[in-house]
Coordinates of C-alpha atoms in Angstrom, one line a residue:
X183 CA -19.5 -16.5 13.7
X184 CA -22.0 -19.3 13.8
X185 CA -24.8 -16.7 13.8
X186 CA -23.9 -15.5 10.3
X187 CA -25.1 -17.2 7.1
X188 CA -22.4 -19.2 5.5
X189 CA -22.4 -17.1 2.4
X190 CA -21.2 -14.1 4.5
X191 CA -18.3 -15.7 6.4
X192 CA -17.3 -18.3 3.8
X193 CA -16.5 -16.0 1.0
X194 CA -14.3 -17.8 -1.5
X195 CA -16.5 -17.4 -4.6
X196 CA -18.5 -14.2 -4.0
X197 CA -17.5 -10.6 -4.1
X198 CA -18.6 -9.8 -0.6
X199 CA -16.5 -6.6 -0.3
X200 CA -18.9 -4.3 -2.1
X201 CA -20.4 -1.4 -0.2
X202 CA -23.9 -3.0 -0.7
X203 CA -22.7 -6.2 0.8
X204 CA -21.2 -4.4 3.8
X205 CA -24.4 -2.6 4.5
X206 CA -26.4 -5.9 4.3
X207 CA -23.9 -7.7 6.5
X208 CA -24.0 -4.9 9.0
X209 CA -27.7 -5.2 9.3
X210 CA -27.5 -8.9 9.9
X211 CA -24.6 -9.0 12.3
X212 CA -22.6 -5.8 12.6
X213 CA -25.2 -4.1 14.7
X214 CA -25.4 -7.0 17.1
X215 CA -21.6 -7.0 17.8
X216 CA -21.4 -3.4 19.2
X217 CA -24.5 -4.0 21.4
X218 CA -23.0 -7.2 22.8
X219 CA -19.7 -5.5 23.4
X220 CA -21.6 -2.7 25.3
X221 CA -23.4 -5.2 27.5
X222 CA -20.1 -6.9 28.2
X223 CA -18.5 -3.6 29.1
X224 CA -21.2 -2.6 31.5
X225 CA -21.2 -6.0 33.3
X226 CA -17.4 -5.7 33.7
X227 CA -17.6 -2.2 35.0
X228 CA -20.4 -3.1 37.4
X229 CA -19.0 -6.3 38.7
X230 CA -15.2 -5.7 38.7
X231 CA -14.8 -2.0 39.5
X232 CA -12.8 -2.7 42.6
X233 CA -10.5 -5.1 40.8
X234 CA -9.7 -2.4 38.2
X235 CA -8.7 0.1 40.8
X236 CA -5.7 -2.1 41.4
X237 CA -3.4 -1.1 38.6
X238 CA -1.0 -3.9 39.2
X239 CA -3.7 -6.5 38.8
X240 CA -4.8 -4.8 35.6
X241 CA -1.2 -4.8 34.3
X242 CA -0.9 -8.5 35.1
X243 CA -4.2 -9.3 33.3
X244 CA -2.9 -7.5 30.2
X245 CA 0.4 -9.3 30.3
X246 CA -1.2 -12.7 30.7
X247 CA -3.6 -12.0 27.8
X248 CA -1.1 -12.9 25.2
X249 CA 2.6 -13.0 26.1
X250 CA 3.4 -15.1 23.0
X251 CA 1.4 -12.9 20.7
X252 CA 3.7 -9.9 20.6
X253 CA 5.9 -9.1 17.6
X254 CA 9.0 -11.3 17.5
X255 CA 10.9 -8.6 15.5
X256 CA 10.3 -5.8 18.1
X257 CA 13.8 -6.0 19.6
X258 CA 13.3 -3.2 22.1
X259 CA 13.9 -3.1 25.8
X260 CA 10.7 -3.4 27.9
X261 CA 10.0 0.0 29.3
X262 CA 8.2 0.5 32.6
X263 CA 4.5 0.8 32.0
X264 CA 3.5 2.0 35.5
X265 CA 2.6 5.4 34.3
X266 CA 0.1 4.1 31.7
X267 CA -1.3 1.4 34.0
X268 CA -2.0 4.1 36.7
X269 CA -4.3 6.1 34.5
X270 CA -8.0 5.9 34.9
X271 CA -8.4 5.2 31.2
X272 CA -6.3 2.0 31.6
X273 CA -7.9 0.9 34.8
X274 CA -11.4 1.3 33.3
X275 CA -10.6 -0.5 30.1
X276 CA -11.5 -4.1 29.4
X277 CA -8.7 -6.8 29.3
X278 CA -7.0 -7.5 26.0
X279 CA -8.4 -11.1 25.8
X280 CA -11.9 -9.8 25.7
X281 CA -11.5 -8.1 22.4
X282 CA -13.8 -9.9 20.0
X283 CA -12.6 -11.9 17.0
X284 CA -12.6 -15.3 15.3
X285 CA -11.7 -18.1 17.7
X286 CA -8.6 -20.1 17.0
X287 CA -8.6 -23.9 17.2
X288 CA -6.0 -26.0 18.9
X289 CA -2.6 -26.3 17.1
X290 CA -3.7 -24.6 13.9
X291 CA -5.0 -21.5 15.5
X292 CA -6.6 -19.3 12.8
X293 CA -4.0 -20.2 10.2
X294 CA -6.2 -23.0 9.0
X295 CA -8.6 -20.4 7.5
X296 CA -5.9 -19.6 4.8
X297 CA -4.8 -23.2 4.2
X298 CA -5.5 -25.1 1.0
X299 CA -8.5 -27.5 0.8
X300 CA -9.7 -27.0 4.5
X301 CA -9.4 -23.2 4.6
X302 CA -12.1 -20.6 4.1
X303 CA -10.1 -18.2 2.0
X304 CA -7.3 -17.7 -0.5
X305 CA -4.7 -14.9 -0.2
X306 CA -6.7 -12.9 -2.8
X307 CA -9.6 -12.7 -0.3
X308 CA -7.6 -10.6 2.2
X309 CA -9.7 -7.4 1.5
X310 CA -12.9 -9.4 1.9
X311 CA -11.7 -10.8 5.2
X312 CA -11.0 -7.4 6.5
X313 CA -14.5 -6.2 5.6
X314 CA -16.1 -9.4 7.1
X315 CA -14.3 -9.0 10.3
X316 CA -15.7 -5.5 10.7
X317 CA -19.2 -6.5 9.8
X318 CA -19.1 -9.4 12.3
X319 CA -17.3 -8.1 15.3
X320 CA -17.3 -4.3 15.2
X321 CA -14.8 -1.5 15.4
X322 CA -11.9 -3.5 16.9
X323 CA -11.1 -7.2 16.1
X324 CA -8.4 -9.5 17.5
X325 CA -7.2 -12.0 14.9
X326 CA -5.0 -14.3 16.9
X327 CA -3.5 -17.8 16.5
X328 CA -1.5 -17.1 13.3
X329 CA 1.4 -19.6 13.3
X330 CA 4.7 -17.8 13.5
X331 CA 3.1 -14.4 13.7
X332 CA 1.9 -12.0 16.5
X333 CA -1.8 -11.2 16.9
X334 CA -3.3 -8.8 14.3
X335 CA -5.5 -6.2 15.9
X336 CA -7.8 -4.7 13.2
X337 CA -8.9 -1.1 14.1
X338 CA -11.9 0.3 12.2
X339 CA -12.3 3.5 14.2
X340 CA -10.7 6.5 12.4
X341 CA -10.4 8.5 15.6
X342 CA -8.5 5.7 17.2
X343 CA -6.3 5.3 14.1
X344 CA -5.6 9.0 14.3
X345 CA -4.7 8.6 18.0
X346 CA -2.3 5.8 17.2
X347 CA -0.6 7.7 14.4
X348 CA -0.2 11.0 16.4
X349 CA 1.1 9.3 19.5
X350 CA 4.0 7.5 17.8
X351 CA 7.5 8.5 18.4
X352 CA 10.3 9.4 15.9
X353 CA 10.9 5.8 14.9
X354 CA 7.5 4.2 14.3
X355 CA 7.6 0.4 13.9
X356 CA 5.6 -0.6 10.8
X357 CA 5.1 -4.4 10.6
X358 CA 6.0 -5.2 7.0
X359 CA 7.6 -7.9 5.0
X360 CA 9.4 -10.3 7.5
X361 CA 10.6 -12.1 4.4
X362 CA 12.5 -8.9 3.3
X363 CA 13.8 -8.4 6.9
X364 CA 15.3 -11.9 6.8
X365 CA 16.8 -11.4 3.4
X366 CA 18.4 -8.1 4.3
X367 CA 19.5 -9.0 7.9
X368 CA 20.4 -12.7 7.5
X369 CA 20.7 -14.0 3.9
X370 CA 22.5 -10.9 2.5
X371 CA 23.9 -9.4 5.7
X372 CA 27.3 -9.5 3.9
X373 CA 25.9 -6.8 1.5
X374 CA 23.5 -4.8 3.6
X375 CA 25.3 -4.9 6.9
X376 CA 23.9 -2.1 9.1
X377 CA 22.4 -0.3 6.0
X378 CA 19.0 -2.0 5.8
X379 CA 17.3 0.8 3.8
X380 CA 13.7 2.1 4.5
X381 CA 11.6 -1.0 3.7
X382 CA 11.5 -3.8 6.2
X383 CA 13.8 -1.9 8.6
X384 CA 12.8 -0.4 11.9
X385 CA 14.1 1.7 14.8
X386 CA 17.3 3.7 14.7
X387 CA 18.8 2.0 11.7
X388 CA 15.7 3.0 9.7
X389 CA 15.8 6.5 11.0
X390 CA 19.5 7.0 10.1
X391 CA 19.1 5.6 6.6
X392 CA 16.0 7.6 5.8
X393 CA 17.6 10.8 7.1
X394 CA 20.4 10.3 4.6
X395 CA 18.2 9.9 1.5
X396 CA 15.0 11.8 2.5
X397 CA 16.1 15.3 1.5
X398 CA 17.0 14.6 -2.1
X399 CA 14.0 12.3 -2.6
X400 CA 11.5 14.8 -1.4
X401 CA 13.0 18.0 -2.7
X402 CA 10.6 19.8 -5.1
X403 CA 13.6 20.7 -7.3
X404 CA 14.3 17.0 -7.7
X405 CA 10.7 16.2 -8.6
X406 CA 10.6 19.0 -11.2
X407 CA 13.8 17.7 -12.8
X408 CA 12.0 14.5 -13.8
X409 CA 8.8 16.0 -15.3
X410 CA 10.2 16.2 -18.8
X411 CA 12.0 12.8 -18.8
X412 CA 8.9 11.0 -17.5
X413 CA 6.7 12.8 -20.0
X414 CA 9.0 11.4 -22.8
X415 CA 8.7 7.9 -21.4
X416 CA 4.9 8.3 -21.2
X417 CA 4.7 9.5 -24.8
X418 CA 6.7 6.4 -25.9
X419 CA 4.3 4.3 -23.9
X420 CA 1.2 5.7 -25.6
X421 CA 2.8 5.2 -29.0
X422 CA 3.3 1.5 -28.1
X423 CA -0.3 1.3 -26.9
X424 CA -1.5 2.4 -30.3
X425 CA 0.6 -0.3 -31.9
X426 CA -0.9 -2.9 -29.7
X427 CA -4.5 -2.1 -30.7
X428 CA -6.4 -4.9 -32.5
X429 CA -9.1 -4.5 -35.2
X430 CA -11.6 -3.4 -32.5
X431 CA -9.3 -0.8 -31.2
X432 CA -8.8 -2.8 -28.1
X433 CA -5.6 -3.3 -26.0
X434 CA -4.4 -6.9 -25.4
X435 CA -5.6 -9.1 -22.5
X436 CA -2.2 -8.8 -20.9
X437 CA -2.2 -5.0 -20.9
X438 CA -1.3 -5.0 -17.2
X439 CA 2.2 -6.3 -18.3
X440 CA 2.5 -3.2 -20.5
X441 CA 1.7 -1.0 -17.6
X442 CA 4.3 -2.7 -15.6
X443 CA 6.8 -2.0 -18.3
X444 CA 5.9 1.7 -18.3
X445 CA 6.2 1.8 -14.5
X446 CA 9.6 0.1 -14.5
X447 CA 10.9 2.4 -17.2
X448 CA 9.8 5.4 -15.1
X449 CA 11.3 4.1 -11.9
X450 CA 14.5 3.1 -13.6
X451 CA 14.8 6.6 -14.9
X452 CA 14.4 8.0 -11.4
X453 CA 16.2 5.5 -9.3
X454 CA 18.9 4.2 -11.6
X455 CA 19.4 7.3 -13.9
X456 CA 18.9 5.3 -17.1
X457 CA 16.4 4.1 -19.7
X458 CA 16.1 0.4 -19.2
X459 CA 14.5 -0.3 -22.6
X460 CA 11.2 -1.7 -21.2
X461 CA 9.1 -0.2 -24.0
X462 CA 11.1 -1.7 -26.8
X463 CA 9.2 -4.0 -29.3
X464 CA 9.1 -7.7 -28.7
X465 CA 11.0 -8.1 -25.5
X466 CA 12.3 -11.6 -25.2
X467 CA 11.7 -13.5 -21.9
X468 CA 15.5 -13.5 -21.2
X469 CA 15.9 -9.7 -21.8
X470 CA 16.9 -7.7 -18.8
X471 CA 13.8 -5.5 -18.7
X472 CA 11.4 -8.5 -18.8
X473 CA 13.5 -10.3 -16.2
X474 CA 13.2 -7.3 -13.9
X475 CA 9.4 -7.2 -14.4
X476 CA 9.1 -10.9 -13.8
X477 CA 11.3 -10.8 -10.7
X478 CA 9.4 -7.8 -9.3
X479 CA 6.0 -9.5 -9.8
X480 CA 7.2 -12.8 -8.3
X481 CA 8.9 -11.2 -5.3
X482 CA 6.0 -8.9 -4.4
X483 CA 3.1 -11.1 -5.3
X484 CA 4.4 -13.9 -3.1
X485 CA 5.0 -11.7 -0.1
X486 CA 1.4 -12.4 1.1
X487 CA 1.9 -16.1 0.7
X488 CA 5.1 -16.1 2.6
X489 CA 3.8 -14.0 5.4
X490 CA 0.1 -15.0 5.9
X491 CA 0.4 -18.7 5.5
X492 CA 2.4 -21.0 7.8
X493 CA 6.0 -19.5 7.6
X494 CA 8.0 -22.7 7.1
X495 CA 10.5 -20.6 5.2
X496 CA 11.7 -19.2 8.5
X497 CA 13.0 -22.7 9.5
X498 CA 14.1 -24.3 6.2
X499 CA 14.4 -23.1 2.6
X500 CA 11.1 -23.8 0.9
X501 CA 10.9 -23.7 -3.0
X502 CA 9.0 -20.4 -2.7
X503 CA 11.6 -18.9 -0.4
X504 CA 14.5 -20.1 -2.6
X505 CA 13.1 -18.5 -5.7
X506 CA 12.3 -15.3 -3.7
X507 CA 16.0 -15.1 -2.6
X508 CA 17.1 -15.7 -6.2
X509 CA 14.9 -12.8 -7.4
X510 CA 16.2 -10.5 -4.7
X511 CA 19.8 -11.3 -5.6
X512 CA 19.0 -10.4 -9.2
X513 CA 17.6 -7.1 -8.2
X514 CA 20.7 -6.2 -6.2
X515 CA 22.9 -7.1 -9.1
X516 CA 20.9 -4.9 -11.5
X517 CA 21.0 -2.0 -9.2
X518 CA 24.7 -2.3 -8.5
X519 CA 25.4 -2.4 -12.3
X520 CA 23.7 0.8 -13.1
X521 CA 24.8 2.7 -10.0
X522 CA 28.5 1.8 -10.6
X523 CA 28.0 3.1 -14.2
X524 CA 26.6 6.4 -12.8
X525 CA 29.5 6.6 -10.3
X526 CA 32.0 6.2 -13.1
X527 CA 30.2 8.8 -15.2
X528 CA 30.5 11.3 -12.3
X529 CA 34.2 10.6 -11.8
X530 CA 35.0 11.2 -15.4
X531 CA 32.7 14.1 -16.0
X532 CA 34.0 17.7 -15.7
X533 CA 32.1 19.4 -12.9
X534 CA 32.0 22.6 -14.9
X535 CA 30.1 20.8 -17.7
X536 CA 27.2 19.7 -15.5
X537 CA 24.1 21.6 -16.4
X538 CA 21.0 22.1 -14.4
X539 CA 19.7 20.1 -11.4
X540 CA 21.7 16.9 -10.5
X541 CA 19.7 13.7 -10.7
X542 CA 18.4 12.0 -7.6
X543 CA 21.1 9.3 -7.9
X544 CA 23.9 11.9 -8.5
X545 CA 22.7 13.8 -5.4
X546 CA 22.9 10.7 -3.2
X547 CA 26.3 9.6 -4.6
X548 CA 27.8 13.0 -4.2
X549 CA 26.5 13.6 -0.7
X550 CA 27.1 10.1 0.7
X551 CA 30.2 9.0 -1.2
X552 CA 28.9 5.5 -0.9
X553 CA 27.6 3.4 -3.8
X554 CA 25.9 0.9 -1.4
X555 CA 23.6 3.6 0.0
X556 CA 22.5 4.6 -3.5
X557 CA 22.0 0.9 -4.4
X558 CA 19.8 0.2 -1.4
X559 CA 17.8 3.3 -2.0
X560 CA 17.2 2.3 -5.6
X561 CA 16.4 -1.3 -4.6
X562 CA 13.7 -0.1 -2.2
X563 CA 12.2 2.4 -4.7
X564 CA 12.0 -0.3 -7.3
X565 CA 10.7 -3.1 -5.0
X566 CA 7.9 -1.0 -3.6
X567 CA 7.2 1.2 -6.6
X568 CA 6.8 -1.2 -9.6
X569 CA 3.8 -3.2 -8.5
X570 CA 2.2 -0.4 -6.4
X571 CA 2.2 2.2 -9.1
X572 CA 1.3 -0.4 -11.8
X573 CA -1.7 -1.8 -9.9
X574 CA -2.9 1.7 -8.9
X575 CA -2.8 2.7 -12.6
X576 CA -4.7 -0.5 -13.6
X577 CA -7.4 0.4 -11.0
X578 CA -7.6 4.1 -12.1
X579 CA -7.9 3.2 -15.8
X580 CA -10.6 0.6 -15.1
X581 CA -12.6 3.1 -13.1
X582 CA -12.2 5.8 -15.8
X583 CA -13.2 3.4 -18.6
X584 CA -16.4 2.3 -16.7
X585 CA -17.3 5.8 -15.6
X586 CA -17.6 7.8 -18.9
X587 CA -19.2 10.9 -17.4
X588 CA -16.4 11.3 -14.9
X589 CA -13.9 10.6 -17.7
X590 CA -15.5 13.4 -19.7
X591 CA -15.1 15.9 -16.9
X592 CA -11.4 15.2 -16.7
X593 CA -11.0 15.4 -20.5
X594 CA -12.8 18.8 -20.5
X595 CA -10.5 20.1 -17.8
X596 CA -7.4 18.9 -19.7
X597 CA -8.7 20.4 -22.9
X598 CA -9.2 23.8 -21.2
X599 CA -5.7 23.7 -19.7
X600 CA -4.0 22.2 -22.8
X601 CA -5.8 23.7 -25.9
X602 CA -3.0 22.4 -28.0
X603 CA -2.6 18.6 -27.2
X604 CA 1.1 18.9 -27.9
X605 CA 1.7 21.4 -25.1
X606 CA 4.5 20.2 -22.8
X607 CA 3.4 19.6 -19.2
X608 CA 4.7 21.9 -16.4
X609 CA 4.3 21.7 -12.7
X610 CA 1.9 24.8 -12.7
X611 CA -0.3 23.0 -15.3
X612 CA -0.4 19.8 -13.2
X613 CA -1.3 21.9 -10.1
X614 CA -4.4 23.1 -11.9
X615 CA -5.7 19.6 -12.8
X616 CA -8.1 19.5 -9.9
X617 CA -10.6 17.0 -11.3
X618 CA -7.9 14.6 -12.4
X619 CA -6.3 14.6 -8.9
X620 CA -9.8 14.3 -7.3
X621 CA -10.6 11.3 -9.4
X622 CA -7.3 9.6 -8.3
X623 CA -8.1 10.3 -4.6
X624 CA -11.6 8.9 -5.0
X625 CA -10.4 5.7 -6.6
X626 CA -7.9 5.3 -3.7
X627 CA -10.7 5.9 -1.2
X628 CA -13.1 3.3 -2.6
X629 CA -10.6 0.8 -4.0
X630 CA -7.5 1.5 -2.0
X631 CA -4.5 -0.2 -3.8
X632 CA -2.8 -0.6 -0.4
X633 CA -5.6 -2.3 1.6
X634 CA -4.2 -1.2 4.9
X635 CA -1.4 0.2 6.9
X636 CA -0.3 -0.6 10.5
X637 CA 2.0 -0.2 13.4
X638 CA 3.6 -2.6 16.0
X639 CA 2.7 -0.9 19.3
X640 CA 5.8 0.2 21.1
X641 CA 4.0 0.7 24.5
X642 CA 0.9 -0.5 26.3
X643 CA -2.1 1.4 25.0
X644 CA -5.9 1.7 25.4
X645 CA -7.6 1.3 22.1
X646 CA -11.4 1.3 21.7
X647 CA -11.7 0.8 25.4
X648 CA -9.4 -2.3 25.7
X649 CA -6.0 -2.8 27.3
X650 CA -3.6 -3.6 24.4
X651 CA -0.1 -4.7 25.3
X652 CA 3.1 -3.6 23.7
X653 CA 4.2 -5.6 20.7
X654 CA 0.7 -6.3 19.2
X655 CA 0.4 -5.5 15.4
X656 CA -2.3 -2.9 14.9
X657 CA -3.8 -3.0 11.4
X658 CA -5.5 0.1 9.9
X659 CA -7.7 -1.2 7.1
X660 CA -8.0 1.7 4.7
X661 CA -10.1 -0.4 2.3
X662 CA -12.8 -0.5 4.9
X663 CA -12.6 2.8 6.8
X664 CA -12.5 4.7 3.5
X665 CA -15.9 3.2 2.7
X666 CA -17.6 3.7 6.1
X667 CA -20.6 6.1 6.3
X668 CA -19.4 7.2 9.8
X669 CA -16.4 8.9 8.2
X670 CA -17.4 9.7 4.6
X671 CA -20.7 11.2 3.6
X672 CA -22.5 9.0 1.1
X673 CA -19.5 6.6 1.2
X674 CA -21.0 4.1 -1.3
X675 CA -21.2 6.7 -4.0
X676 CA -18.2 7.4 -6.3
X677 CA -18.0 11.2 -6.1
X678 CA -14.6 12.8 -6.9
X679 CA -16.1 16.3 -6.1
X680 CA -15.9 15.5 -2.4
X681 CA -12.1 16.2 -2.7
X682 CA -12.5 19.6 -4.3
X683 CA -12.7 23.0 -2.6
X684 CA -15.9 24.9 -2.9
X685 CA -14.6 27.3 -5.5
X686 CA -13.4 24.3 -7.6
X687 CA -16.9 22.8 -7.7
X688 CA -16.6 20.7 -4.6
X689 CA -19.5 19.4 -2.6
X690 CA -19.7 19.7 1.2
X691 CA -19.8 16.6 3.4
X692 CA -18.0 14.5 6.0
X693 CA -14.5 13.3 5.1
X694 CA -12.4 12.1 8.0
X695 CA -8.7 12.8 7.3
X696 CA -7.6 9.5 8.7
X697 CA -10.2 7.3 7.0
X698 CA -8.3 7.1 3.7
X699 CA -4.5 7.4 3.8
X700 CA -3.1 5.6 0.7
X701 CA 0.5 6.7 1.5
X702 CA 0.3 6.3 5.3
X703 CA 1.0 9.1 7.7
X704 CA 3.8 10.6 9.8
X705 CA 7.5 9.7 9.8
X706 CA 6.9 6.4 7.9
X707 CA 4.8 8.0 5.2
X708 CA 5.7 6.6 1.7
X709 CA 9.1 8.1 0.7
X710 CA 8.4 7.9 -3.0
X711 CA 4.9 9.3 -2.9
X712 CA 5.8 12.5 -4.9
X713 CA 7.3 10.5 -7.7
X714 CA 4.3 8.1 -7.7
X715 CA 1.9 11.1 -7.9
X716 CA 4.0 12.7 -10.7
X717 CA 4.1 9.5 -12.8
X718 CA 0.4 8.8 -12.5
X719 CA -0.6 12.4 -13.2
X720 CA 1.6 12.6 -16.3
X721 CA 0.2 9.4 -17.7
X722 CA -3.5 10.3 -17.1
X723 CA -3.0 13.9 -18.5
X724 CA -1.4 12.6 -21.7
X725 CA -3.8 9.8 -22.1
X726 CA -7.1 11.5 -21.4
X727 CA -6.2 14.7 -23.3
X728 CA -5.8 12.6 -26.5
X729 CA -7.8 9.4 -26.1
X730 CA -11.2 8.0 -25.0
X731 CA -11.0 4.9 -22.9
X732 CA -13.8 2.3 -22.8
X733 CA -14.4 -1.1 -21.3
X734 CA -17.0 -3.2 -23.1
X735 CA -16.7 -6.6 -21.3
X736 CA -18.1 -8.3 -18.2
X737 CA -17.4 -6.3 -15.0
X738 CA -14.2 -7.2 -13.1
X739 CA -14.0 -8.1 -9.4
X740 CA -11.1 -6.7 -7.3
X741 CA -8.6 -9.1 -5.7
X742 CA -5.4 -8.9 -3.7
X743 CA -2.1 -10.1 -5.3
X744 CA 0.3 -7.8 -3.5
X745 CA -1.9 -4.9 -4.2
X746 CA -5.7 -4.5 -4.5
X747 CA -6.7 -4.2 -8.2
X748 CA -9.1 -5.4 -10.9
X749 CA -8.8 -9.2 -11.3
X750 CA -8.9 -10.0 -15.0
X751 CA -7.8 -8.9 -18.5
X752 CA -7.9 -5.1 -19.1
X753 CA -9.1 -5.1 -22.7
X754 CA -9.7 -1.4 -22.9
X755 CA -10.9 0.2 -26.1
X756 CA -8.6 3.2 -26.8
X757 CA -9.8 5.7 -29.4
X758 CA -8.0 8.9 -30.4
X759 CA -10.1 12.0 -29.8

């Protein structure tokens, strides 16, 4: 680290995560790191070949590399690793403690880097940190010495990421939200019991719960059922947007709050089978919709603080933790209220009078006969969905408003598919909106709302030529790999056409399938992804068919709250076409 200029490593005030910065930083330091690693590897191979042939010694070296750095939540029995340790790949790999990374200091480890006053970063710098680690140390980085947390192993090699995903079993362990784990398993064990849900739950309990709700959530018939209701909500939202325009036809500085209202109204319609009233005029601070929005923002946007800074909340109730628990209890109460209402409605309704496809909530209640399962499913959908979808839409709208030529391409496509602007949307029409979908994918590639995914390794593995013990948390930084020239042709250029097929006007080039995975991969792929896609596509189709969006202010940097999104007021100019 000392060989880097301070402006590269100490990145509080500068936007160091741009593609141009990454290329510059790589020239300064990123090239040196792989060379140095190669020299270290060769010296190890030449000087200690005989030692590696002893698999027991290699296993001992891996175990001693960090016994206290494995995941404390991985409550699995230790399995024999003799088969893995006997392979030539393991024996020829370098020990875990030789993986490069920032050096921890005594007592404070690397946690000091995120501390107030003495630290190098704030929580909003997480995306920059991920980029800087790659530029400084190469394709694999060990970030150790985080108080109360296992080591984080950043992997910037898409082939290795693919290998990790494809080798996982039926119950992958995704390290996420220890704060939510404690809330569900300790604070409110009286409510959740053995039904933890799909967020913050792992192993067999996760698999059993997901198997009970997965079918109705992912059924195409369920998705189709919500097209018209979500279109109505979106039309109401656009009417409200027009009412919010000032004399310059600009939306207010707090427009992101309006997007949160739209997102919550959509999720409430799907998960709770009701209109929450989020789009009503002049919501008071004590109104239920605004309370839900505020609670969601607080709960999610403080997750990073709870989990990346020193976790005192694990040992005594800090003010932040106390308010987090209060917000979570509020969520549970809201979900229970609406689900009990839906249950009563089903009990009193004549089955012969039910027309069409049952709602998602009705399907779960009828199949499981358990309000609690429906409540926990709704809670997880709301918790993960509100901020994720809202921030994704903020990012997409900002990119559209600042890229008028790309916006025009999407508008022309929509005008061709919807000659009459009042034409109701259908699934076949959405399927033909290729440029619209390609634009969304390109935004997610370059400005991934979810900056990374990951797994807690469930067995000893060889990753990038190093022995990595079971229990380490592997991080797959989508925000970096999606912008790497090794995996994406002309990665620094915003080019939606790369996602199109040739007959749709696509351009050939390299695009590694595991470089950009906004919804994850495999068994733990985002459960609500189809609803998220549907909501975003409906909004963009209705908006861009009828309006032109502009942004005429100083460019915005991106920062991490819970998600990665533009940091500043979204004062879009919205003009009816």
